[in-house]
PDB file of C-alpha atoms and ligand atoms in Angstrom:
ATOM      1  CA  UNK L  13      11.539   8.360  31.123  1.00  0.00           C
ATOM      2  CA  UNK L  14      11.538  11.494  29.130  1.00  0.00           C
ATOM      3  CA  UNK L  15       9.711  12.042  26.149  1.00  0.00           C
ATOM      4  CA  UNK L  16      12.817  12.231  24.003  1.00  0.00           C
ATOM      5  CA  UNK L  17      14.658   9.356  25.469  1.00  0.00           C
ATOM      6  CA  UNK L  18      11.308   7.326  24.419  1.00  0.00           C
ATOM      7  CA  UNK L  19      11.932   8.863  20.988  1.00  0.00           C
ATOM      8  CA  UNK L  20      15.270   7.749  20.970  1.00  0.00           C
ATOM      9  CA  UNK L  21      14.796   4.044  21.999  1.00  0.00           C
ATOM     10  CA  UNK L  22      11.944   4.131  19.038  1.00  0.00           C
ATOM     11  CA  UNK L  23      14.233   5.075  16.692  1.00  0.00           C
ATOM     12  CA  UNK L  24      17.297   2.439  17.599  1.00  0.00           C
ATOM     13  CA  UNK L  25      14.238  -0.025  17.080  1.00  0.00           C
ATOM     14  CA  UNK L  26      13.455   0.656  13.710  1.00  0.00           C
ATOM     15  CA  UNK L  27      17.228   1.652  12.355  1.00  0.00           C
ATOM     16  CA  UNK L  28      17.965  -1.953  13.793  1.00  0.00           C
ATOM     17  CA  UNK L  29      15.157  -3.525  11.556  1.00  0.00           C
ATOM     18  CA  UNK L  30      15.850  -1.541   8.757  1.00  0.00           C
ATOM     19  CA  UNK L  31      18.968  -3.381   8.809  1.00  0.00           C
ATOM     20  CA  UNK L  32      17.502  -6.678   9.065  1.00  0.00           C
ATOM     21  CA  UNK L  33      15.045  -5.747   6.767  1.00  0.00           C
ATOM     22  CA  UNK L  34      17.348  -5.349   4.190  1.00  0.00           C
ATOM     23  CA  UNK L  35      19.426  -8.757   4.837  1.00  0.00           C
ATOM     24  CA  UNK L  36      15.850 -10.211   3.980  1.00  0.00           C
ATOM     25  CA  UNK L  37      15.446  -8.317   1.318  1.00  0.00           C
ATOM     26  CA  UNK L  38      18.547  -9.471  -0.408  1.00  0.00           C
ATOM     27  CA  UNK L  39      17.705 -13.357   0.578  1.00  0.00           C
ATOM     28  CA  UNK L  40      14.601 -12.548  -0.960  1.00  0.00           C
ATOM     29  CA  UNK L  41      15.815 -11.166  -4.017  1.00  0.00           C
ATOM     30  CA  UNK L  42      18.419 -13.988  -4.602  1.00  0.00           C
ATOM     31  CA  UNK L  43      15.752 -16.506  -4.285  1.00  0.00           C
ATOM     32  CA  UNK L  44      13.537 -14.544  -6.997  1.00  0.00           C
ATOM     33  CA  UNK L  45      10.386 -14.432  -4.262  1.00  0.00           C
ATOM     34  CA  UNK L  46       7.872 -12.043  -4.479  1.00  0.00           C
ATOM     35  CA  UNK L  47       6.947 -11.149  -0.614  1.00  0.00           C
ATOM     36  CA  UNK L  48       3.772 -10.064  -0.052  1.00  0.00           C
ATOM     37  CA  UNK L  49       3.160  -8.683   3.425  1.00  0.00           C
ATOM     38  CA  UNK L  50      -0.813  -8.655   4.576  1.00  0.00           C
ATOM     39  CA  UNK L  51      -2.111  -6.371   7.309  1.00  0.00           C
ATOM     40  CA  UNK L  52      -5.190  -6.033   8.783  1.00  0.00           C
ATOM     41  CA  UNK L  53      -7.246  -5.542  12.092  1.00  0.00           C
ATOM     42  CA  UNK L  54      -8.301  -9.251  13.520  1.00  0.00           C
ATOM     43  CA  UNK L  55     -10.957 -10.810  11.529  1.00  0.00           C
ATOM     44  CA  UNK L  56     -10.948  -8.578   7.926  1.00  0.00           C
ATOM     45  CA  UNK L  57     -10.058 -12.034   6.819  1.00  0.00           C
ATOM     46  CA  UNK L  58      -6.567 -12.301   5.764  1.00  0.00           C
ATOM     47  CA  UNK L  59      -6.402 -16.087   6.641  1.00  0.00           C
ATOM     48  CA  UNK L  60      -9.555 -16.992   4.236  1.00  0.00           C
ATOM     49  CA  UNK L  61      -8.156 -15.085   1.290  1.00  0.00           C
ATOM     50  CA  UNK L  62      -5.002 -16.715   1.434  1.00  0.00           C
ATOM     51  CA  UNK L  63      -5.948 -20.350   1.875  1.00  0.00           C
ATOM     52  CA  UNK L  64      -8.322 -19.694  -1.023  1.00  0.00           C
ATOM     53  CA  UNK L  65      -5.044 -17.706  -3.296  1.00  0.00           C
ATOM     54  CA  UNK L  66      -2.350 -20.473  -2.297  1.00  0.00           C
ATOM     55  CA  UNK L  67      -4.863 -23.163  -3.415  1.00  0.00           C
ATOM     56  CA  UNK L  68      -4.936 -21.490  -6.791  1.00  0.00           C
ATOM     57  CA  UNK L  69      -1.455 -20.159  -6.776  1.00  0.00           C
ATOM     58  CA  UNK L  70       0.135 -23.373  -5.905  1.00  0.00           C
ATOM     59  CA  UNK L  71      -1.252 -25.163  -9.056  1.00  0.00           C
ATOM     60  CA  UNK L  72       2.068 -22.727 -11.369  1.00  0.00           C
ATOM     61  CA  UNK L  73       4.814 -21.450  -8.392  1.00  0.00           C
ATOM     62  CA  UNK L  74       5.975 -22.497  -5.365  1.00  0.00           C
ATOM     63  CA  UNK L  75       4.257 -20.495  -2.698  1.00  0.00           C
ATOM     64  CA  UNK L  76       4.653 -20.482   1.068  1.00  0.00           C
ATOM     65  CA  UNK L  77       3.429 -18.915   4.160  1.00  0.00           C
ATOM     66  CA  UNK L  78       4.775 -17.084   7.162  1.00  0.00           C
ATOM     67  CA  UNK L  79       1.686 -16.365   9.753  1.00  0.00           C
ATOM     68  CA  UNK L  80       1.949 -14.381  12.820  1.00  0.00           C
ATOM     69  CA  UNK L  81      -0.719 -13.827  15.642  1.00  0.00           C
ATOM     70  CA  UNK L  82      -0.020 -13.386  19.280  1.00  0.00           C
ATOM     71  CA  UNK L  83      -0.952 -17.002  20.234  1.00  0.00           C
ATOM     72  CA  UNK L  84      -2.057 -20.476  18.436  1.00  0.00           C
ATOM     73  CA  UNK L  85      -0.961 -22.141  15.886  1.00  0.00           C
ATOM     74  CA  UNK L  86      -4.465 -21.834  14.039  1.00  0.00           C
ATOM     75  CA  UNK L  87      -3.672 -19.722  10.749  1.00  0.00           C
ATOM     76  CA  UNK L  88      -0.292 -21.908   9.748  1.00  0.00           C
ATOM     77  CA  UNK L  89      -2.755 -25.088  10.398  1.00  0.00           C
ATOM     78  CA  UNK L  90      -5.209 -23.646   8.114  1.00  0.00           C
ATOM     79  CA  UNK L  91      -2.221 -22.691   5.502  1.00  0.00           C
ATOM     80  CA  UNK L  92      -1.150 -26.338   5.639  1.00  0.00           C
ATOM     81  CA  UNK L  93      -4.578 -28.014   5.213  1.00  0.00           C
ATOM     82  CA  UNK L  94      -4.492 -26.337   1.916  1.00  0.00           C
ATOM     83  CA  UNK L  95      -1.366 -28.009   0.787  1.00  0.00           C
ATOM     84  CA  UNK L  96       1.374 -25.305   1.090  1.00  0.00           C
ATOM     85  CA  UNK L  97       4.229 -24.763   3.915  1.00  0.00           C
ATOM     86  CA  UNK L  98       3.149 -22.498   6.515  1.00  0.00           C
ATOM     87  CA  UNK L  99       5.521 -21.254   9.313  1.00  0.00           C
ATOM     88  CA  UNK L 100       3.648 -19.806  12.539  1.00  0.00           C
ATOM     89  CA  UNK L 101       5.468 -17.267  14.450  1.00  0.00           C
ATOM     90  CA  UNK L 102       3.875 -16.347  17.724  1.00  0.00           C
ATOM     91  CA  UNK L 103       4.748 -13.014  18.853  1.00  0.00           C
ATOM     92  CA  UNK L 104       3.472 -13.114  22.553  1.00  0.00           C
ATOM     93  CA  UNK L 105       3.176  -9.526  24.148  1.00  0.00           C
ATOM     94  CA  UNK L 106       4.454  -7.907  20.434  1.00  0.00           C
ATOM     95  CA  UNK L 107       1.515  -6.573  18.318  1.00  0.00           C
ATOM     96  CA  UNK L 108       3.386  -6.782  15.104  1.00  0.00           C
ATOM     97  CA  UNK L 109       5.975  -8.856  12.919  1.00  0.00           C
ATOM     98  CA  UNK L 110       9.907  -7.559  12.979  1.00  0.00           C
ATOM     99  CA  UNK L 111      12.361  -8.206  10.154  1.00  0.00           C
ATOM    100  CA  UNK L 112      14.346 -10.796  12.534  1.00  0.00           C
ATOM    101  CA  UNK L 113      11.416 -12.968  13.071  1.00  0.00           C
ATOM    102  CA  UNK L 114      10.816 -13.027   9.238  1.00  0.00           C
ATOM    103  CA  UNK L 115      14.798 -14.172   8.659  1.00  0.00           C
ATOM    104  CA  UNK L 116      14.366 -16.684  11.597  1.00  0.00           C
ATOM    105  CA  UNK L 117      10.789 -18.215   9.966  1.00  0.00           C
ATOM    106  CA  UNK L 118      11.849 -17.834   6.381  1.00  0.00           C
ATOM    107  CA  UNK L 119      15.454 -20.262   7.111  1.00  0.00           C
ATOM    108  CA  UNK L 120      12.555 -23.033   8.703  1.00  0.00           C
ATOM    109  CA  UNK L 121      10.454 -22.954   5.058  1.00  0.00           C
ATOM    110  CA  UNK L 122      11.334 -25.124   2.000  1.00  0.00           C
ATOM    111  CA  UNK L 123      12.911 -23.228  -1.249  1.00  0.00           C
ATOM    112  CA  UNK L 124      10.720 -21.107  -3.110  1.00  0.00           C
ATOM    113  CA  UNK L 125      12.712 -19.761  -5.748  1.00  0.00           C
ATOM    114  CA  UNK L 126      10.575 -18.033  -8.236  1.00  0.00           C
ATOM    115  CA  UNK L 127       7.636 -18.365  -6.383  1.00  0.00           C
ATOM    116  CA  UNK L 128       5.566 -16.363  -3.651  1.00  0.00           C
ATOM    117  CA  UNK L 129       6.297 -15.144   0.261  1.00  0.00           C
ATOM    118  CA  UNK L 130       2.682 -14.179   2.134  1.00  0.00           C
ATOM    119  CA  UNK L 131       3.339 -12.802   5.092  1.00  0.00           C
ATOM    120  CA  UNK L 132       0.623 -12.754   7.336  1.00  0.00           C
ATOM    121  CA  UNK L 133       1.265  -9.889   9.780  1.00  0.00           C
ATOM    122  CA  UNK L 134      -0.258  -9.667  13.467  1.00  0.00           C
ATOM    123  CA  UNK L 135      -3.526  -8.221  13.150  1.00  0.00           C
ATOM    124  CA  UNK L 136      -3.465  -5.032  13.927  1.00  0.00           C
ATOM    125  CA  UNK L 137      -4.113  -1.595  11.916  1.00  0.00           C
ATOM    126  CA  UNK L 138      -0.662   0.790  13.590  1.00  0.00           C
ATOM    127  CA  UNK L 139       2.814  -0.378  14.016  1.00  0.00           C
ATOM    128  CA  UNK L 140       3.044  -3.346  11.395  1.00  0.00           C
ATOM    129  CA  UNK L 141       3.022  -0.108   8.993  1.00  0.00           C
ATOM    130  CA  UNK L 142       6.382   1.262  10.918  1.00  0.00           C
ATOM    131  CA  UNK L 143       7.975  -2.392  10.084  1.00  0.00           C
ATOM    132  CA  UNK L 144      10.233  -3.306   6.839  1.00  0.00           C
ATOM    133  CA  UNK L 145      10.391  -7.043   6.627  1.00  0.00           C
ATOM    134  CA  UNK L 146      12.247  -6.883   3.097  1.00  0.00           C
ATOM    135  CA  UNK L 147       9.068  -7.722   1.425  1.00  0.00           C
ATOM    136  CA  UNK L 148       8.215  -6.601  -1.935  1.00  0.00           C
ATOM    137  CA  UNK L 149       5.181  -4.880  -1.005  1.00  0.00           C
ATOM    138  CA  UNK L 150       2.590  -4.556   1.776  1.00  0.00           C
ATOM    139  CA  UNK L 151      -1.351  -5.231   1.087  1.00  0.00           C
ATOM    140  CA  UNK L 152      -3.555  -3.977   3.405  1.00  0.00           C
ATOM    141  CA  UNK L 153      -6.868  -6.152   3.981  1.00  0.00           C
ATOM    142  CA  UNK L 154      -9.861  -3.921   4.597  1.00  0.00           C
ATOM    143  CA  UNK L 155     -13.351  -5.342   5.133  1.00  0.00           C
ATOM    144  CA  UNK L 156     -16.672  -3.715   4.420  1.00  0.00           C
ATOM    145  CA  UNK L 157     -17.784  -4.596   7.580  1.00  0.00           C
ATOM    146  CA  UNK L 158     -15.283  -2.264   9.240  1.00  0.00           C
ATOM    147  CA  UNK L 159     -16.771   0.594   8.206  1.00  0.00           C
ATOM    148  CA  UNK L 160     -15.082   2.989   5.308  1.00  0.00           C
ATOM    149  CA  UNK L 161     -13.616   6.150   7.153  1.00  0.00           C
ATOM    150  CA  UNK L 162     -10.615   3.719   8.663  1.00  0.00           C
ATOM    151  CA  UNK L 163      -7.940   4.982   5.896  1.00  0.00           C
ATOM    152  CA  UNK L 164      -8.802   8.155   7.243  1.00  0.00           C
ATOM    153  CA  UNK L 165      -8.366   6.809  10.921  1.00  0.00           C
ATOM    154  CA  UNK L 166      -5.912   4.486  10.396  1.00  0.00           C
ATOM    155  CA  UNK L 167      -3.667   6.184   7.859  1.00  0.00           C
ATOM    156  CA  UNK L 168      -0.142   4.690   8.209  1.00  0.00           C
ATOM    157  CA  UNK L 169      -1.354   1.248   7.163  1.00  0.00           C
ATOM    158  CA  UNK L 170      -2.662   2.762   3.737  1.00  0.00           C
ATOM    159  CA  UNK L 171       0.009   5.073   3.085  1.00  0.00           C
ATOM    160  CA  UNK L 172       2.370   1.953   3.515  1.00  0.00           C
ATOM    161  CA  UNK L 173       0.482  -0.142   1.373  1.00  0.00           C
ATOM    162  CA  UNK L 174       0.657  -0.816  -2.088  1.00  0.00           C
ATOM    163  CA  UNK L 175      -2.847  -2.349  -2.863  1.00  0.00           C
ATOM    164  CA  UNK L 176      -5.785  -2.066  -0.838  1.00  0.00           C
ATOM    165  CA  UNK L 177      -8.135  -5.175  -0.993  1.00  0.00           C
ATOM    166  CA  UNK L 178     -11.255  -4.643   0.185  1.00  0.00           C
ATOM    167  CA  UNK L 179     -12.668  -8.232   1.244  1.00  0.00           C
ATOM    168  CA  UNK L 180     -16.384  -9.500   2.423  1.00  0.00           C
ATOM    169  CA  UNK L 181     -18.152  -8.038  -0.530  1.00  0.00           C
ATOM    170  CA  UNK L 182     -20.255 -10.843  -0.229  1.00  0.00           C
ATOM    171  CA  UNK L 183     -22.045  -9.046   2.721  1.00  0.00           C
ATOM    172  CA  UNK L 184     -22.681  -5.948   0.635  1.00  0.00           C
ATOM    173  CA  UNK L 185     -26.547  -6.263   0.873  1.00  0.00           C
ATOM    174  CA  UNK L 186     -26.935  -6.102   4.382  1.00  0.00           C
ATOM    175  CA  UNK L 187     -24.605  -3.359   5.369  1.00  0.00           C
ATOM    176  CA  UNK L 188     -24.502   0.244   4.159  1.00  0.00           C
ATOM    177  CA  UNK L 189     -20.787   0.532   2.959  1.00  0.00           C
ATOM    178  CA  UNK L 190     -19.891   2.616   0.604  1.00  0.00           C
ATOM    179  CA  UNK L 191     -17.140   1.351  -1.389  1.00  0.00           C
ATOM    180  CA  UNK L 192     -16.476   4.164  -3.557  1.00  0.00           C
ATOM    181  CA  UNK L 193     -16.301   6.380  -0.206  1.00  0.00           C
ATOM    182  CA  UNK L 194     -13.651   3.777   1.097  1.00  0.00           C
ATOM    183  CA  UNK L 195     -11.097   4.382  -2.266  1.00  0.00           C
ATOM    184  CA  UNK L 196     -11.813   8.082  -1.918  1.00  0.00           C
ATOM    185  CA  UNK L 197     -10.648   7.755   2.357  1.00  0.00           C
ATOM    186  CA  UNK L 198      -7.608   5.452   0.951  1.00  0.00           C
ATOM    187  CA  UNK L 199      -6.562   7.503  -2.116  1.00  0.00           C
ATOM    188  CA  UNK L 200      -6.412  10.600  -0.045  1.00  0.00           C
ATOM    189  CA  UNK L 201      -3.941   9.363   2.130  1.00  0.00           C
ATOM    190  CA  UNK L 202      -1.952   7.018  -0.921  1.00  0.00           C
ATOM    191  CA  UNK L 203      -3.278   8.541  -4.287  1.00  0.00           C
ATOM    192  CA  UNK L 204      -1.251   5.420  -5.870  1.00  0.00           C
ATOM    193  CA  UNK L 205      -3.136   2.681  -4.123  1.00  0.00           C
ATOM    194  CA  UNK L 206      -4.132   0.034  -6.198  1.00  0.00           C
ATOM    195  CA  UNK L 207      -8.290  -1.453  -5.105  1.00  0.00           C
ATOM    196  CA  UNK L 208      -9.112  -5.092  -5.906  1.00  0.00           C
ATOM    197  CA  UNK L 209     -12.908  -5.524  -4.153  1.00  0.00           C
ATOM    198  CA  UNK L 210     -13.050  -9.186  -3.297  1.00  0.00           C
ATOM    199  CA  UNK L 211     -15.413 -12.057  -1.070  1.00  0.00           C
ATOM    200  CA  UNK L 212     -12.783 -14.388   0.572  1.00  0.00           C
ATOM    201  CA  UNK L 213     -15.871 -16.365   0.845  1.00  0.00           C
ATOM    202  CA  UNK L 214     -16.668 -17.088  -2.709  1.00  0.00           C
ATOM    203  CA  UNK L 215     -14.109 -16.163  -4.437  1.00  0.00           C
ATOM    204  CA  UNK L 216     -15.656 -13.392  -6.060  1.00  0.00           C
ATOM    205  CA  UNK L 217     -12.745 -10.496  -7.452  1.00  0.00           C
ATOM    206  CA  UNK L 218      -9.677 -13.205  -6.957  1.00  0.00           C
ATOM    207  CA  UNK L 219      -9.395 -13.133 -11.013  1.00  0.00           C
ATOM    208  CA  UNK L 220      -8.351  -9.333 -10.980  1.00  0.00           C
ATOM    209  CA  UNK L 221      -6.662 -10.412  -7.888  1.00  0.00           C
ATOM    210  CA  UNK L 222      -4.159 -13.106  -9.594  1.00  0.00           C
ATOM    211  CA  UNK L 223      -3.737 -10.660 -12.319  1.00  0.00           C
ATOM    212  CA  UNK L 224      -2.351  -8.199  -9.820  1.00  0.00           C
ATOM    213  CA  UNK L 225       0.013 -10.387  -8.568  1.00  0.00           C
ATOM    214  CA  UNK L 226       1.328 -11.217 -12.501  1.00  0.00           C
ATOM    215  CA  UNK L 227       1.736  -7.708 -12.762  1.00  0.00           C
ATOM    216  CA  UNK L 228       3.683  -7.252  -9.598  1.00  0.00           C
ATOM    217  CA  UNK L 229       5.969 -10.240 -11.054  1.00  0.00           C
ATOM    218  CA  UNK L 230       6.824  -8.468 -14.195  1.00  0.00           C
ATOM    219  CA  UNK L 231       7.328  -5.696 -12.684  1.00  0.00           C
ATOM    220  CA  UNK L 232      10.047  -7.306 -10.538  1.00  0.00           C
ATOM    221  CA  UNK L 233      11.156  -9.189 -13.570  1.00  0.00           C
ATOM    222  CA  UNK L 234      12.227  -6.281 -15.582  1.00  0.00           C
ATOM    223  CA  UNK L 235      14.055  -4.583 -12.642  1.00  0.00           C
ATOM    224  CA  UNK L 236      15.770  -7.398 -12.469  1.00  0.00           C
ATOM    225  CA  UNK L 237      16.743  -7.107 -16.235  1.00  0.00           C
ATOM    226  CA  UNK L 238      17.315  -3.592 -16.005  1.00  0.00           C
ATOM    227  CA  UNK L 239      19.917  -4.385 -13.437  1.00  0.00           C
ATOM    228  CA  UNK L 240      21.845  -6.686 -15.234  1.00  0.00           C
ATOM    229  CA  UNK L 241      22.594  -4.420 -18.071  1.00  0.00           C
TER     230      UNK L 241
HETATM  231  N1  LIG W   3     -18.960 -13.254   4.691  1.00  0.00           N
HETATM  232  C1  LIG W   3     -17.636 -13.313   4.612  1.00  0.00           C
HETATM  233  N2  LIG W   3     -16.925 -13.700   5.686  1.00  0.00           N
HETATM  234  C2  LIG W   3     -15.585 -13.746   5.573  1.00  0.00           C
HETATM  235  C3  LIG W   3     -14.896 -13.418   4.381  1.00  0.00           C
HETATM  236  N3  LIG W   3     -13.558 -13.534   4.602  1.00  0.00           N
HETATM  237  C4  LIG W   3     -13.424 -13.941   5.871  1.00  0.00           C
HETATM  238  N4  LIG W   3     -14.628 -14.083   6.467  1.00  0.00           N
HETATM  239  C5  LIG W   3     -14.913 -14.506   7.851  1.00  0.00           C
HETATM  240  O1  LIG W   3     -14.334 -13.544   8.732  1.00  0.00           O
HETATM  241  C6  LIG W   3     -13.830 -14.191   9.912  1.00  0.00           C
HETATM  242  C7  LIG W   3     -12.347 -13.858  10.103  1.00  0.00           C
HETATM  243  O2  LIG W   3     -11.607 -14.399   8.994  1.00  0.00           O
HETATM  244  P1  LIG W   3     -10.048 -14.694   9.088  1.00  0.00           P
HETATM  245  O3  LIG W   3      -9.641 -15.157   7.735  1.00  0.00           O
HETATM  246  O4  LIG W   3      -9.740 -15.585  10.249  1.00  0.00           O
HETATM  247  O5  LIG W   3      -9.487 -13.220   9.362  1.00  0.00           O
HETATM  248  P2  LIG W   3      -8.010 -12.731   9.793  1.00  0.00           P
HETATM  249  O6  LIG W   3      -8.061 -12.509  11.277  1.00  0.00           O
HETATM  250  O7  LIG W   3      -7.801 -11.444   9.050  1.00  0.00           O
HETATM  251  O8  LIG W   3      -7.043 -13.793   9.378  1.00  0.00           O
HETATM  252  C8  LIG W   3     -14.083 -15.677   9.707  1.00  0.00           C
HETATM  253  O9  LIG W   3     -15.283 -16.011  10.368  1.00  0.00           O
HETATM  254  C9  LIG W   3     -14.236 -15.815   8.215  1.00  0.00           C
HETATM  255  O10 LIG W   3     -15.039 -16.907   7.832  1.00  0.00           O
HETATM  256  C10 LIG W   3     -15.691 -13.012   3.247  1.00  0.00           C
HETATM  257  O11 LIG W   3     -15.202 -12.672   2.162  1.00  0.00           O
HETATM  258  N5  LIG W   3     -17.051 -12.973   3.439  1.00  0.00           N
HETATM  259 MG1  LIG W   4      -5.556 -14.851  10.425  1.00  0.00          MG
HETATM  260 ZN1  LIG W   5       3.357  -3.404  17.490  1.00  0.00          ZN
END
């Protein structure tokens, strides 16, 4: 196959899930959801920060799940111990989420209206940054143990995302990240990124975190309004 037929074939791909994208997108904004959509590479610990936000989050909105790996159930089992609907979506030999799977998983999960869409994506630090799934915003999940010079070799996922949290701060003592190096990496490739520094494991950082997530809802809320007029 030539190089531009490959091209090509990428390109149907992704004008296909725009499409898609934006179905979701409209499902999403007649049901008043805010969609968060988490990427990471395996094991920054996208699972841990969510059971611990839905636990919280669940106590004022409705708030549901959509979890994608390759295999297992695992993640949506974790989701539901903590009391919320989780949908898994295995992906098999696919290395990222596509808008169709998110339309398919998102008809299988109770009504949300109002509330809150998490998304988490296949982990993986590439393509899930080429992929719309009509979310309101992606979040990339960075952990200190991953060493800070990944926005710089990893750029699509930060340049996609809208806030970078930066998870396992717990661990800080016994590694030598830099975390001001890490928003410097970041904000050269998105100077708009929004940083929330965070432990998953104690819960350190999920205040600013929750406020975030307010402000992304008035945000949405006033768009909304501005439409209407
Ligand atoms: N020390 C520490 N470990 C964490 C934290 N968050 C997640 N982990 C651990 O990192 C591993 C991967 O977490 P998981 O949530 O499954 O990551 P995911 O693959 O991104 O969903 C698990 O062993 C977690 O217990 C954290 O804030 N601090
Ligand atoms: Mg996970
Ligand atoms: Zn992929």
């Amino acid at each position: 196959m030539t190089r531009t037929r490959l091209v090509e074939i990428e390109r149907d791909i992704l004008d296909k899930n725009n499409g898609i994208a934006a179905n979701n997108r409209g499902l999403f904004v007649a049901d008043d959801l805010l969609v968060f959509n988490l990427l990471s590479s395996p094991g920054a610990g996208k699972t841990t920060l969510l059971v611990r936000a839905v636990s919280e989050l669940k106590c004022s909105r409705w708030v549901g799940v959509i979890e994608g790996d390759q295999q297992t159930s695992n993640d949506a089992k974790r989701i539901q111990a903590a009391g919320v609907p989780a949908v898994q979506i295995n992906t098999g030999k696919n290395c990222h989420l596509d808008a169709a799977m998110i339309g398919d998983a998102y008809r299988r999960l109770p009504l949300l209206s109002g509330g809150i869409l998490f998304i988490e994506n296949v982990g993986n630090l590439i393509c899930p940054a080429a992929f719309d799934l009509g979310e309101t915003c992606k979040i990339v999940v960075f952990s200190i143990t991953e060493g800070e010079d990944k926005p710089l070799k990893y750029p699509d996922v930060f340049a996609a995302s809208s806030l970078m949290v930066i998870n396992k701060i717990d661990l800080a003592s016994l590694l030598e990240f830099d975390v001001g190096k890490a928003i410097e990496y970041a904000r050269r490739v998105n100077p708009k990124i929004d940083v929330i520094v965070v432990s998953a494991r104690t819960g350190e950082g999920f205040a600013a975190l929750y406020a975030w997530i307010d402000r992304q809802a008035g945000r949405q809320r006033r768009a909304f309004e501005d439409k209407g007029r």
